[in-house]
């Protein structure tokens, strides 16, 4: 679902971010963050057109809110641009 790696060494620690069960229960936190950033890329860049996308904060399978708080839009942007550009 969200994991892009196959081992803990590739994606860091596993977390249970929602109410999913079975093989979809566990995800690398870094993989979840990477997926959330990919959702952000699809959003308009002008502040007047931006709307909060539910996919960043809720599971697309079980529809429950993620137990680990999503990064803010600013924090996610820093993951793309670095501190200097995100501060503009």
PDB file of C-alpha atoms in Angstrom:
ATOM      1  CA  UNK A   1       0.000   0.000   0.000  1.00  0.00           C
ATOM      2  CA  UNK A   2       2.425   2.739   1.108  1.00  0.00           C
ATOM      3  CA  UNK A   3       5.715   0.867   1.617  1.00  0.00           C
ATOM      4  CA  UNK A   4       8.308   1.169  -1.089  1.00  0.00           C
ATOM      5  CA  UNK A   5      11.024  -0.820   0.713  1.00  0.00           C
ATOM      6  CA  UNK A   6      11.165  -4.441   1.717  1.00  0.00           C
ATOM      7  CA  UNK A   7      13.158  -4.349   4.948  1.00  0.00           C
ATOM      8  CA  UNK A   8      13.535  -2.244   8.071  1.00  0.00           C
ATOM      9  CA  UNK A   9      17.012  -1.192   6.904  1.00  0.00           C
ATOM     10  CA  UNK A  10      15.521   0.319   3.718  1.00  0.00           C
ATOM     11  CA  UNK A  11      12.689   2.333   5.246  1.00  0.00           C
ATOM     12  CA  UNK A  12      13.370   2.687   8.969  1.00  0.00           C
ATOM     13  CA  UNK A  13      11.038   1.587  11.741  1.00  0.00           C
ATOM     14  CA  UNK A  14       7.622   0.040  11.171  1.00  0.00           C
ATOM     15  CA  UNK A  15       4.533   1.803  12.576  1.00  0.00           C
ATOM     16  CA  UNK A  16       0.804   1.011  12.719  1.00  0.00           C
ATOM     17  CA  UNK A  17      -0.588   4.274  11.335  1.00  0.00           C
ATOM     18  CA  UNK A  18      -4.272   3.288  11.093  1.00  0.00           C
ATOM     19  CA  UNK A  19      -6.849   0.558  11.741  1.00  0.00           C
ATOM     20  CA  UNK A  20      -5.825  -1.694   8.831  1.00  0.00           C
ATOM     21  CA  UNK A  21      -5.044  -5.326   9.647  1.00  0.00           C
ATOM     22  CA  UNK A  22      -2.992  -8.133   8.156  1.00  0.00           C
ATOM     23  CA  UNK A  23      -0.172  -7.257   5.787  1.00  0.00           C
ATOM     24  CA  UNK A  24      -1.432  -3.699   5.415  1.00  0.00           C
ATOM     25  CA  UNK A  25      -1.181  -3.054   9.141  1.00  0.00           C
ATOM     26  CA  UNK A  26       2.524  -2.152   9.151  1.00  0.00           C
ATOM     27  CA  UNK A  27       4.300   0.533   7.165  1.00  0.00           C
ATOM     28  CA  UNK A  28       7.700   2.199   7.322  1.00  0.00           C
ATOM     29  CA  UNK A  29       7.196   5.706   8.689  1.00  0.00           C
ATOM     30  CA  UNK A  30       9.534   7.085   6.016  1.00  0.00           C
ATOM     31  CA  UNK A  31       7.492   5.351   3.282  1.00  0.00           C
ATOM     32  CA  UNK A  32       4.286   6.897   4.644  1.00  0.00           C
ATOM     33  CA  UNK A  33       5.939  10.343   4.705  1.00  0.00           C
ATOM     34  CA  UNK A  34       7.209   9.870   1.139  1.00  0.00           C
ATOM     35  CA  UNK A  35       3.690   8.955  -0.003  1.00  0.00           C
ATOM     36  CA  UNK A  36       2.221  12.001   1.804  1.00  0.00           C
ATOM     37  CA  UNK A  37       4.744  14.237   0.021  1.00  0.00           C
ATOM     38  CA  UNK A  38       3.706  12.714  -3.321  1.00  0.00           C
ATOM     39  CA  UNK A  39       0.089  13.739  -2.588  1.00  0.00           C
ATOM     40  CA  UNK A  40       1.307  17.276  -1.900  1.00  0.00           C
ATOM     41  CA  UNK A  41       2.871  17.478  -5.373  1.00  0.00           C
ATOM     42  CA  UNK A  42      -0.606  17.212  -6.909  1.00  0.00           C
ATOM     43  CA  UNK A  43      -1.879  20.244  -4.988  1.00  0.00           C
ATOM     44  CA  UNK A  44      -2.038  23.762  -6.463  1.00  0.00           C
ATOM     45  CA  UNK A  45       0.884  25.944  -5.417  1.00  0.00           C
ATOM     46  CA  UNK A  46      -1.073  29.189  -5.037  1.00  0.00           C
ATOM     47  CA  UNK A  47      -2.221  29.606  -1.400  1.00  0.00           C
ATOM     48  CA  UNK A  48      -5.708  30.784  -2.426  1.00  0.00           C
ATOM     49  CA  UNK A  49      -6.306  27.534  -4.338  1.00  0.00           C
ATOM     50  CA  UNK A  50      -4.848  25.095  -1.809  1.00  0.00           C
ATOM     51  CA  UNK A  51      -7.249  22.816   0.063  1.00  0.00           C
ATOM     52  CA  UNK A  52      -6.301  20.236   2.692  1.00  0.00           C
ATOM     53  CA  UNK A  53      -6.184  16.802   1.053  1.00  0.00           C
ATOM     54  CA  UNK A  54      -7.705  14.083   3.234  1.00  0.00           C
ATOM     55  CA  UNK A  55      -5.255  11.494   1.846  1.00  0.00           C
ATOM     56  CA  UNK A  56      -2.464  13.156   3.858  1.00  0.00           C
ATOM     57  CA  UNK A  57      -4.201  12.607   7.194  1.00  0.00           C
ATOM     58  CA  UNK A  58      -6.463   9.546   6.633  1.00  0.00           C
ATOM     59  CA  UNK A  59      -5.886   6.023   5.366  1.00  0.00           C
ATOM     60  CA  UNK A  60      -7.286   5.389   1.899  1.00  0.00           C
ATOM     61  CA  UNK A  61      -8.169   1.778   2.789  1.00  0.00           C
ATOM     62  CA  UNK A  62      -9.775   1.864   6.255  1.00  0.00           C
ATOM     63  CA  UNK A  63     -10.527   5.651   6.131  1.00  0.00           C
ATOM     64  CA  UNK A  64      -9.340   6.113   9.737  1.00  0.00           C
ATOM     65  CA  UNK A  65      -7.118   9.061  10.658  1.00  0.00           C
ATOM     66  CA  UNK A  66      -3.425   8.218  10.854  1.00  0.00           C
ATOM     67  CA  UNK A  67      -2.201   7.760  14.431  1.00  0.00           C
ATOM     68  CA  UNK A  68       1.045   9.587  13.637  1.00  0.00           C
ATOM     69  CA  UNK A  69       0.302  13.229  12.996  1.00  0.00           C
ATOM     70  CA  UNK A  70       1.048  14.253   9.413  1.00  0.00           C
ATOM     71  CA  UNK A  71       3.775  16.769   8.760  1.00  0.00           C
ATOM     72  CA  UNK A  72       2.620  20.304   8.087  1.00  0.00           C
ATOM     73  CA  UNK A  73       2.587  21.553   4.482  1.00  0.00           C
ATOM     74  CA  UNK A  74       5.666  23.635   5.317  1.00  0.00           C
ATOM     75  CA  UNK A  75       7.548  20.614   6.733  1.00  0.00           C
ATOM     76  CA  UNK A  76       6.669  18.546   3.675  1.00  0.00           C
ATOM     77  CA  UNK A  77       7.836  21.313   1.361  1.00  0.00           C
ATOM     78  CA  UNK A  78      11.169  21.383   3.185  1.00  0.00           C
ATOM     79  CA  UNK A  79      11.561  17.732   2.205  1.00  0.00           C
ATOM     80  CA  UNK A  80      11.466  18.801  -1.455  1.00  0.00           C
ATOM     81  CA  UNK A  81      13.219  22.141  -1.441  1.00  0.00           C
ATOM     82  CA  UNK A  82      15.390  22.397   1.650  1.00  0.00           C
ATOM     83  CA  UNK A  83      15.154  24.961   4.423  1.00  0.00           C
ATOM     84  CA  UNK A  84      16.174  28.002   2.355  1.00  0.00           C
ATOM     85  CA  UNK A  85      13.465  27.761  -0.313  1.00  0.00           C
ATOM     86  CA  UNK A  86      10.739  26.587   2.074  1.00  0.00           C
ATOM     87  CA  UNK A  87      11.316  29.725   4.153  1.00  0.00           C
ATOM     88  CA  UNK A  88      10.332  32.002   1.252  1.00  0.00           C
TER      89      UNK A  88
END
